[in-house]
PDB file of C-alpha atoms in Angstrom:
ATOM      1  CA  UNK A  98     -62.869 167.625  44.777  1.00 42.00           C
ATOM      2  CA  UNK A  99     -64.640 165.650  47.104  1.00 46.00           C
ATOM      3  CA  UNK A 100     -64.459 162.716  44.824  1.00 39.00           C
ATOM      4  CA  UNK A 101     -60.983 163.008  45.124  1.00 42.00           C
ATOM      5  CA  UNK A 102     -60.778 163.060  48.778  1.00 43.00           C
ATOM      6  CA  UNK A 103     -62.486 160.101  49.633  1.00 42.00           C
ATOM      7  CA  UNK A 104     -60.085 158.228  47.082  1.00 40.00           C
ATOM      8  CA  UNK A 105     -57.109 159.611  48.506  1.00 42.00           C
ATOM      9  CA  UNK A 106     -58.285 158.537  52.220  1.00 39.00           C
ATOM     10  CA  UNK A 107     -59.373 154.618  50.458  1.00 43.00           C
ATOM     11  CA  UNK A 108     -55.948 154.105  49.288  1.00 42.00           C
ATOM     12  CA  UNK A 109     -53.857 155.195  52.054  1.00 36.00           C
ATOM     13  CA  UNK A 110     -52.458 151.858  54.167  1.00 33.00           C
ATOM     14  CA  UNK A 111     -49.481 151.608  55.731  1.00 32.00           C
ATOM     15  CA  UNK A 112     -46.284 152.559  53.580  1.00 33.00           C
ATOM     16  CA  UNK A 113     -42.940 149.772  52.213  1.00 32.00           C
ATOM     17  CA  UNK A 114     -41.166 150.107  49.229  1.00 36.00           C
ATOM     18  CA  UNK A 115     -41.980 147.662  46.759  1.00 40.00           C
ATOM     19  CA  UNK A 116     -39.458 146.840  43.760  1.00 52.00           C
ATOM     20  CA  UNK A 117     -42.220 146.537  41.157  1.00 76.00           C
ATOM     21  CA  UNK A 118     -44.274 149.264  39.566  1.00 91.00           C
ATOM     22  CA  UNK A 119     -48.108 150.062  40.009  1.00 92.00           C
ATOM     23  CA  UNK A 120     -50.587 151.600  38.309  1.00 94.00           C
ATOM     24  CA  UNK A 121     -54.635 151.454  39.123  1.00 93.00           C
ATOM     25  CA  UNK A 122     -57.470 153.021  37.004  1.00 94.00           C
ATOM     26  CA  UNK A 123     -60.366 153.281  39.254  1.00 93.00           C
ATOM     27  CA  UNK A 124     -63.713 154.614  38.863  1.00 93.00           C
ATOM     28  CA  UNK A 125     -65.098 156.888  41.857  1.00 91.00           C
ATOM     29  CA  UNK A 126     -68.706 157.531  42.117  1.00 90.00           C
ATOM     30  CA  UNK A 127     -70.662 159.669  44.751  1.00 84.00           C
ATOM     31  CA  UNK A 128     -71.733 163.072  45.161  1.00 70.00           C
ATOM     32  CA  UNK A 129     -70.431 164.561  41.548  1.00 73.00           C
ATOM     33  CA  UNK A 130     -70.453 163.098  38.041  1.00 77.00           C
ATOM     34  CA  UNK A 131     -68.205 159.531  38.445  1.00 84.00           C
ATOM     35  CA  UNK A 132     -64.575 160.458  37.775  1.00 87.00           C
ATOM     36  CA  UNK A 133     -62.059 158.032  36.369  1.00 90.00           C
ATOM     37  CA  UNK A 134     -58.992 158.065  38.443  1.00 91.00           C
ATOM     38  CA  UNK A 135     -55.160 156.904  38.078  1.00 94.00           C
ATOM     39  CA  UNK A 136     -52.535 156.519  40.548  1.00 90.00           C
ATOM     40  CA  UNK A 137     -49.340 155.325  39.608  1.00 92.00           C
ATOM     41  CA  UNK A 138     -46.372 154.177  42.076  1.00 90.00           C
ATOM     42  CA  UNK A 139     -42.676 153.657  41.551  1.00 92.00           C
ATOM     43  CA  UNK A 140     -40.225 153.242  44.424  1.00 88.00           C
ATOM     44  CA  UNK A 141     -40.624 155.986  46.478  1.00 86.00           C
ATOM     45  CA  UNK A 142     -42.958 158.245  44.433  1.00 89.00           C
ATOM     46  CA  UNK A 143     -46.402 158.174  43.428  1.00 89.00           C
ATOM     47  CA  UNK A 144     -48.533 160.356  40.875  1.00 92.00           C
ATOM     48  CA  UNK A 145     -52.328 160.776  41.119  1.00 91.00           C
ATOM     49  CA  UNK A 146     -54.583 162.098  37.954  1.00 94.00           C
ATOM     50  CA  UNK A 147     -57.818 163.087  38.660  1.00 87.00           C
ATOM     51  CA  UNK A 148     -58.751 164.391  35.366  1.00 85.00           C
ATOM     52  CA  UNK A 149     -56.930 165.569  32.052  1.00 88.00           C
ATOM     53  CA  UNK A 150     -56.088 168.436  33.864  1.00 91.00           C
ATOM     54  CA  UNK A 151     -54.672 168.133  36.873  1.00 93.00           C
ATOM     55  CA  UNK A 152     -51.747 165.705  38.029  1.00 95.00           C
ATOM     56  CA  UNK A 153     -50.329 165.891  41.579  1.00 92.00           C
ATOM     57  CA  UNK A 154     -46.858 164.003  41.901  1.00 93.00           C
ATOM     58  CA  UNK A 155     -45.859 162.858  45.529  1.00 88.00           C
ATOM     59  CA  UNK A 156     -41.967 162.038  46.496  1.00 89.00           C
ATOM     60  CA  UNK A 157     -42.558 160.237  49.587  1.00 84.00           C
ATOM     61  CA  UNK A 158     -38.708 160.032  50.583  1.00 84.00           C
ATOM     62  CA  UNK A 159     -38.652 164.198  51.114  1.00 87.00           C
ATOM     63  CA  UNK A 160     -42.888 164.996  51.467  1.00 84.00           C
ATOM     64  CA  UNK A 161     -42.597 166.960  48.782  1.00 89.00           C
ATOM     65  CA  UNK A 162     -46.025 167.666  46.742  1.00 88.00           C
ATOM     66  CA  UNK A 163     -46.178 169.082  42.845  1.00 93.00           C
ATOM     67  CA  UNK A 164     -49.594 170.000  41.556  1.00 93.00           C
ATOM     68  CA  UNK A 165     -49.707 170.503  37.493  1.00 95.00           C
ATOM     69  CA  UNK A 166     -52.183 172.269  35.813  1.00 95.00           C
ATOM     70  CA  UNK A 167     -52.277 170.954  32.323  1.00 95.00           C
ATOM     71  CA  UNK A 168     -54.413 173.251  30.685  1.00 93.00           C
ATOM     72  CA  UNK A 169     -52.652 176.340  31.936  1.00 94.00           C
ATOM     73  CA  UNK A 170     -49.448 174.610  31.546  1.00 95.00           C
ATOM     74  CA  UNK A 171     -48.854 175.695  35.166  1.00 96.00           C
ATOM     75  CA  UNK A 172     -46.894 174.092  37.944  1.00 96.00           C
ATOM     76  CA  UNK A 173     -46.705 174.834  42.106  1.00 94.00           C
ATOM     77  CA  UNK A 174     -44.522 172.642  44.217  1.00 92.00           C
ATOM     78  CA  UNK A 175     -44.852 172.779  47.937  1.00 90.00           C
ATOM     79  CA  UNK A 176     -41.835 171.407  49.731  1.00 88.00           C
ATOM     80  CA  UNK A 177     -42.047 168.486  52.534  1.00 83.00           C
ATOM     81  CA  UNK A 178     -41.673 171.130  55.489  1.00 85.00           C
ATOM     82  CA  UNK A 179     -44.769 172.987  53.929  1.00 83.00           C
ATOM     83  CA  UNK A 180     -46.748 169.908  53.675  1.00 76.00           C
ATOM     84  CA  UNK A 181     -46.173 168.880  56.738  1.00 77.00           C
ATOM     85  CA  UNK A 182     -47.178 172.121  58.270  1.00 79.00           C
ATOM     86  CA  UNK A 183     -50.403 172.368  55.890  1.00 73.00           C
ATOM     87  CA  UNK A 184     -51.440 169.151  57.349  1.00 69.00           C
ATOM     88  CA  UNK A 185     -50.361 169.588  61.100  1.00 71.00           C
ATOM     89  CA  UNK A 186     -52.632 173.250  60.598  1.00 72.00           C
ATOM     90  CA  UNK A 187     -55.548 171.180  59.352  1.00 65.00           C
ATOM     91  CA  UNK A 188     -55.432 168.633  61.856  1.00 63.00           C
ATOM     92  CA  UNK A 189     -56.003 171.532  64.299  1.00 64.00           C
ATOM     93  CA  UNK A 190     -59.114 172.052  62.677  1.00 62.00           C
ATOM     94  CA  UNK A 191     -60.475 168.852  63.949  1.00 57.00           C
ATOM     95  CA  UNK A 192     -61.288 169.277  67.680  1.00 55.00           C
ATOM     96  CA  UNK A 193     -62.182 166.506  69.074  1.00 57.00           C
ATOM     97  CA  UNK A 194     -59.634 163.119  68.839  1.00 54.00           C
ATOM     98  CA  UNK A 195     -59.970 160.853  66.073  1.00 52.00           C
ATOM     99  CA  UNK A 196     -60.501 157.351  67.394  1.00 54.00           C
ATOM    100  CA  UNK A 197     -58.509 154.612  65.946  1.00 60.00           C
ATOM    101  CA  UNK A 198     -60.085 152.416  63.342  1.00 64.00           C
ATOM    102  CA  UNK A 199     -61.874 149.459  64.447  1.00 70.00           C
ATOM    103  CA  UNK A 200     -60.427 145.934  62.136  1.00 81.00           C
ATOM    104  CA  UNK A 201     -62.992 144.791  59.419  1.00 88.00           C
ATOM    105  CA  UNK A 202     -64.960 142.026  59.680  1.00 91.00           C
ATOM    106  CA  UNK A 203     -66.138 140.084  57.615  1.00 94.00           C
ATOM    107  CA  UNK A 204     -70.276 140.151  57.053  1.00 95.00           C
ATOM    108  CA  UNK A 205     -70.834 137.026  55.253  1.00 95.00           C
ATOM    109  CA  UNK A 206     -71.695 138.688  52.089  1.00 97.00           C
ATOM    110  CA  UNK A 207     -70.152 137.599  48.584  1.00 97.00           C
ATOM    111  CA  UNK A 208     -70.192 138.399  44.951  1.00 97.00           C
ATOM    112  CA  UNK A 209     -68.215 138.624  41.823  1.00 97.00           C
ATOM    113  CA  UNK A 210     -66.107 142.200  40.883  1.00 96.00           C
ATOM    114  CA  UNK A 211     -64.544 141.697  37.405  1.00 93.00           C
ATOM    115  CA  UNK A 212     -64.239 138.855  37.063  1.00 94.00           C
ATOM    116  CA  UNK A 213     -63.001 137.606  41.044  1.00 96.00           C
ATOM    117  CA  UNK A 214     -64.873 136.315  43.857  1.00 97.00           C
ATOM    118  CA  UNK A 215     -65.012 139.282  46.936  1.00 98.00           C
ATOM    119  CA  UNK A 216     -65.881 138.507  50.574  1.00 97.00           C
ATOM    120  CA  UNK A 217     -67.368 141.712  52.197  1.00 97.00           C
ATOM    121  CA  UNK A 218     -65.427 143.345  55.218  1.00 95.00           C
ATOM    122  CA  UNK A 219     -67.392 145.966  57.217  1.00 93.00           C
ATOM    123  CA  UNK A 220     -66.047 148.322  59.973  1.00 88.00           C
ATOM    124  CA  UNK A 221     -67.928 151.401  62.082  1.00 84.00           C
ATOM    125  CA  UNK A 222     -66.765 154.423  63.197  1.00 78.00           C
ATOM    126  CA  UNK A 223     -68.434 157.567  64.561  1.00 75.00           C
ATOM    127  CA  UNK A 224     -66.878 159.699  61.337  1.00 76.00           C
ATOM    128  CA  UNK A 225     -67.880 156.582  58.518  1.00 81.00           C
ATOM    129  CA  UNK A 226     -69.080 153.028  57.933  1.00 87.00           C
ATOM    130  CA  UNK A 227     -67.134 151.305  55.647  1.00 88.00           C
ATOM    131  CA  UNK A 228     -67.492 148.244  53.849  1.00 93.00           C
ATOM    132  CA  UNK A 229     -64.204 146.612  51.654  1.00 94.00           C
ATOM    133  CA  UNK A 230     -64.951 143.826  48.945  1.00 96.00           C
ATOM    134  CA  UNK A 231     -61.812 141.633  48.966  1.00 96.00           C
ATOM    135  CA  UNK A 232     -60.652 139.590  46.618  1.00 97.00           C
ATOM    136  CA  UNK A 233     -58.622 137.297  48.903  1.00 95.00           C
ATOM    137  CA  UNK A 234     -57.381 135.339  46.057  1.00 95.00           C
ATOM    138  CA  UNK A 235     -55.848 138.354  43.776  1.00 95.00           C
ATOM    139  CA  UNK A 236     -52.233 137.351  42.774  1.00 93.00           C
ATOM    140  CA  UNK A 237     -49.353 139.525  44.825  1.00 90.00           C
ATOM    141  CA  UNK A 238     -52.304 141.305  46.843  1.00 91.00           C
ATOM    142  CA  UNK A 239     -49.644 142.094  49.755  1.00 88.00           C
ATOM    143  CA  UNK A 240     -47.631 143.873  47.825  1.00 85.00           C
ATOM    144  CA  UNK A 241     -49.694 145.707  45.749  1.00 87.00           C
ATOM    145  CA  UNK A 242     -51.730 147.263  49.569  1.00 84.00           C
ATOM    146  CA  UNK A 243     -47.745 148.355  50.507  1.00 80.00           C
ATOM    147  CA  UNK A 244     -47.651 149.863  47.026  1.00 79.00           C
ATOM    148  CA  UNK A 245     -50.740 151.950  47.225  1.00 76.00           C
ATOM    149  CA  UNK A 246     -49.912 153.561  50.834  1.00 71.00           C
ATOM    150  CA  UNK A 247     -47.632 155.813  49.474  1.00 66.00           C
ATOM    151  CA  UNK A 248     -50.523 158.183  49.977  1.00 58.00           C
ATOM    152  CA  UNK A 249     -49.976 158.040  53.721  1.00 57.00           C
ATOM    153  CA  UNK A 250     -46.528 158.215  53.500  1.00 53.00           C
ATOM    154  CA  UNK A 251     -44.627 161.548  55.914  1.00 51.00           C
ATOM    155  CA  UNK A 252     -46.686 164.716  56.175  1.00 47.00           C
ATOM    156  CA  UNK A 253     -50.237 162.663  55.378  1.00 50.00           C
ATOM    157  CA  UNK A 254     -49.873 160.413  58.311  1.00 53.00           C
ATOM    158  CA  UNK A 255     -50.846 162.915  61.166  1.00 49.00           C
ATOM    159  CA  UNK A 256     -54.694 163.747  59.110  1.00 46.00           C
ATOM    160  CA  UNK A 257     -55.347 159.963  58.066  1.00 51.00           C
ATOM    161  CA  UNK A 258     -55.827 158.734  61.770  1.00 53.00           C
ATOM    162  CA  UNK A 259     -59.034 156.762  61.884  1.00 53.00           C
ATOM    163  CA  UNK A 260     -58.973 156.248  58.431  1.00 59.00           C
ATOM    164  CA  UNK A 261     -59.821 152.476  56.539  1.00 59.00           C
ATOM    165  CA  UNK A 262     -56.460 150.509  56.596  1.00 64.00           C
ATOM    166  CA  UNK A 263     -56.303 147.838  54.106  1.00 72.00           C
ATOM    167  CA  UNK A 264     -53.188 146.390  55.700  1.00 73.00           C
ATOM    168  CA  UNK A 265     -55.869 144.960  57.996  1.00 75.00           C
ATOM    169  CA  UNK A 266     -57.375 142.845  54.647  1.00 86.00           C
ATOM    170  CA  UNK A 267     -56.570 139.603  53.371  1.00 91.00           C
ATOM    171  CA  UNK A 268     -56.690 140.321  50.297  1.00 94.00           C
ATOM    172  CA  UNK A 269     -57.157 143.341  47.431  1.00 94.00           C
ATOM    173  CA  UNK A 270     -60.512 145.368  47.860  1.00 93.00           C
ATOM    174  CA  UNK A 271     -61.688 145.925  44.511  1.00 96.00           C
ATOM    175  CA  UNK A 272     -64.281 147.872  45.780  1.00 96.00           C
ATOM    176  CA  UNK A 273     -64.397 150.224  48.510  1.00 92.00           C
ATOM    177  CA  UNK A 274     -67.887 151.877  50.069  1.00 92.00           C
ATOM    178  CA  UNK A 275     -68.027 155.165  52.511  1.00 88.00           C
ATOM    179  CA  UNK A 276     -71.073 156.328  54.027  1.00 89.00           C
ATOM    180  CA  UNK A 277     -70.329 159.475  55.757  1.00 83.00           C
ATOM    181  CA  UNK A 278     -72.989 160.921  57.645  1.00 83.00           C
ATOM    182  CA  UNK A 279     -74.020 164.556  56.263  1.00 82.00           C
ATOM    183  CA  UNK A 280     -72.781 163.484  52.796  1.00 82.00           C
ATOM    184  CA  UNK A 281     -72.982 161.536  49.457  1.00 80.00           C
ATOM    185  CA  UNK A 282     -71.931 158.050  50.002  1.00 89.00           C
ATOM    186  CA  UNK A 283     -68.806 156.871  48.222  1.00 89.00           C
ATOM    187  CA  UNK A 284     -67.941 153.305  45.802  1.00 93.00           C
ATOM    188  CA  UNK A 285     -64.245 153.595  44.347  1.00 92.00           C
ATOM    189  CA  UNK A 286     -63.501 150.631  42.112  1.00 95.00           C
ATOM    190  CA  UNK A 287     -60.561 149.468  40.867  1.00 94.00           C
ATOM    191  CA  UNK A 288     -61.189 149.140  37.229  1.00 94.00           C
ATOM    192  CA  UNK A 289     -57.701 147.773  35.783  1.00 94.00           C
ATOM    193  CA  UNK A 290     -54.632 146.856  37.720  1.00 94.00           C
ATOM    194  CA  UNK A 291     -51.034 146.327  36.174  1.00 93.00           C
ATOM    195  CA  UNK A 292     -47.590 146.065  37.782  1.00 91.00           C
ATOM    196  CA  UNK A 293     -45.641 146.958  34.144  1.00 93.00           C
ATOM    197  CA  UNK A 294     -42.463 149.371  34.214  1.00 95.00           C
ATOM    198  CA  UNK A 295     -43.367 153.102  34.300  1.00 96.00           C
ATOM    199  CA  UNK A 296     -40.997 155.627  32.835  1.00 96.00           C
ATOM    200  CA  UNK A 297     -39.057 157.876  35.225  1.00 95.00           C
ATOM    201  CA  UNK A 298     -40.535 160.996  32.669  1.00 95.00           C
ATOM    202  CA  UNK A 299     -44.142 159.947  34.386  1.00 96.00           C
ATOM    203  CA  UNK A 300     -42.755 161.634  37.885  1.00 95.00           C
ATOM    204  CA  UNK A 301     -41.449 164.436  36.225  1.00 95.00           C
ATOM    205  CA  UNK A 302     -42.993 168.152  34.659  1.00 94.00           C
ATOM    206  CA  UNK A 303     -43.182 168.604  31.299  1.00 93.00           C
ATOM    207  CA  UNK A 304     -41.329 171.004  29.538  1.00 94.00           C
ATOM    208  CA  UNK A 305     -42.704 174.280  28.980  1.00 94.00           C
ATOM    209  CA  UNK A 306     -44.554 174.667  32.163  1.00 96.00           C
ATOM    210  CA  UNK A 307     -44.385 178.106  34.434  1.00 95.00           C
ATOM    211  CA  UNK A 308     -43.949 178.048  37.980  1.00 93.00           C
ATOM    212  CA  UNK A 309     -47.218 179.132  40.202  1.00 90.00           C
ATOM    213  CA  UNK A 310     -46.869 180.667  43.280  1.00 82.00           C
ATOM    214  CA  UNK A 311     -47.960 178.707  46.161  1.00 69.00           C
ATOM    215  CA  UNK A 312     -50.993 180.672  48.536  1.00 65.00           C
ATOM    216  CA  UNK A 313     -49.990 181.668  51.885  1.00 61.00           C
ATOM    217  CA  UNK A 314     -51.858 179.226  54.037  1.00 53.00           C
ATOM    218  CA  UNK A 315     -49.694 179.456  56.821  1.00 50.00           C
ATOM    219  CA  UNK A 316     -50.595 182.925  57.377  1.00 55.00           C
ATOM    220  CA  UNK A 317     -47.765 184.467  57.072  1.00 51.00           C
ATOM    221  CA  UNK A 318     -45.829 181.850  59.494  1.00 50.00           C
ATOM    222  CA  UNK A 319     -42.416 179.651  58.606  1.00 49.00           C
ATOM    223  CA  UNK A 320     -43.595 175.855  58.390  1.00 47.00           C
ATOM    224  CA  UNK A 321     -41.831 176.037  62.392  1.00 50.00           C
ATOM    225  CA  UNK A 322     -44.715 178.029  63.533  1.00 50.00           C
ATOM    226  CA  UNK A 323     -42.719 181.274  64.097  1.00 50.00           C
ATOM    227  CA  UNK A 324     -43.333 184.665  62.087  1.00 49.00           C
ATOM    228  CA  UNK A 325     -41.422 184.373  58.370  1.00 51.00           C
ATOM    229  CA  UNK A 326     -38.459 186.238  58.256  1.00 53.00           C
ATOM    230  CA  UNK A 327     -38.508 189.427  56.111  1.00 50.00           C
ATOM    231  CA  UNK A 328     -37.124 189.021  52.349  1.00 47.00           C
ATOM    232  CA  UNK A 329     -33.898 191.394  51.716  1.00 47.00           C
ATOM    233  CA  UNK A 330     -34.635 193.938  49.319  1.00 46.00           C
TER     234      UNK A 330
END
């Protein structure tokens, strides 16, 4: 899970619509055993498998999340309004305010990341020191950064303050390094990297799957903040 997290908070940049597909293998290693990650991206929607077993599906244009469990042949979907508040009510866990990310720069370091030539970026904050290797070369690199910020896209944008931005790179960071004090430090690397068509049947659930009931996290409250109205019986 943690693995996870720090992926989700490398990719996320700032959000455009891009007309081709995406889809990135990367490997994530830190803390657990490394996990082999894919995220793919058309238009407006973006799917994320961490494993064999669990897929979460993102439509950026309404916020809405869909987490399937494979092996129990499972689905929950929360919609955009519950998002939004899930986020807003763990944002209130933080207490003190997140300061804005300071830009990269670049450390003079160099080497080779299958197959390119990366220039090292470095940035400190009081939560993390990162450090980007960019490939300032890598064909449509622009693009691709819009691409990948779907992660950061409506109810994600009021928890990801502070976070790296890679709009701030020139170039694609094939690898990405978090030291976080208190915790494992973190390399993603993107492995493979293709802008092919994707099926629409990619963004959708299988057939056969059961609906799961999503946990209260909101206590009992309606994404507004005010008590949930009784169900009729």
């Amino acid at each position: 899970m943690k693995s996870f997290c720090v992926f989700a908070l490398g990719l996320v940049t700032g959000y455009a619509t891009a007309s081709a597909d995406l889809t990135i293998v990367e490997t994530v290693e830190g803390g657990d055993a490394p996990q082999h990650i894919t995220m793919k991206v058309k238009g407006d929607k973006a799917r994320v498998d961490v494993s064999s077993h669990v897929t979460t599906i993102l439509d950026a244009k309404t916020g809405d999340l869909t987490n399937v469990l494979h092996d129990k042949k499972m689905v929950m979907h929360i919609s955009g309004e519950k998002a939004k508040a899930m986020a807003e009510m763990a944002k209130s866990f933080v207490k003190e305010e997140v300061p804005d990310q300071p830009l990269p720069k670049p450390s003079g370091k160099t080497d080779k990341i299958n197959g390119y030539d990366t220039v090292e970026y470095v940035t400190d904050s009081p939560k993390f020191h990162a450090s980007y290797w960019v490939a300032t070369t890598y064909p449509d690199y622009q693009n691709i950064l819009r691409q990948m910020g779907i992660l950061q896209k409506g109810a994600f944008a009021s928890i990801t303050k502070g976070m790296p931005d890679y709009q701030a790179l020139p170039g694609l960071p094939l690898r990405t390094q978090l030291k976080i004090p208190g915790q494992a430090d973190f390399t993603s690397t993107i492995e493979s990297l293709s802008q092919t068509p994707i099926p629409d049947s990619d963004f959708t659930v299988p057939a056969g799957y059961s609906q799961m009931a999503m946990p209260d996290f909101l206590g009992g409250q309606s994404p507004n903040g005010k008590p949930a109205k009784p169900k009729s019986p």
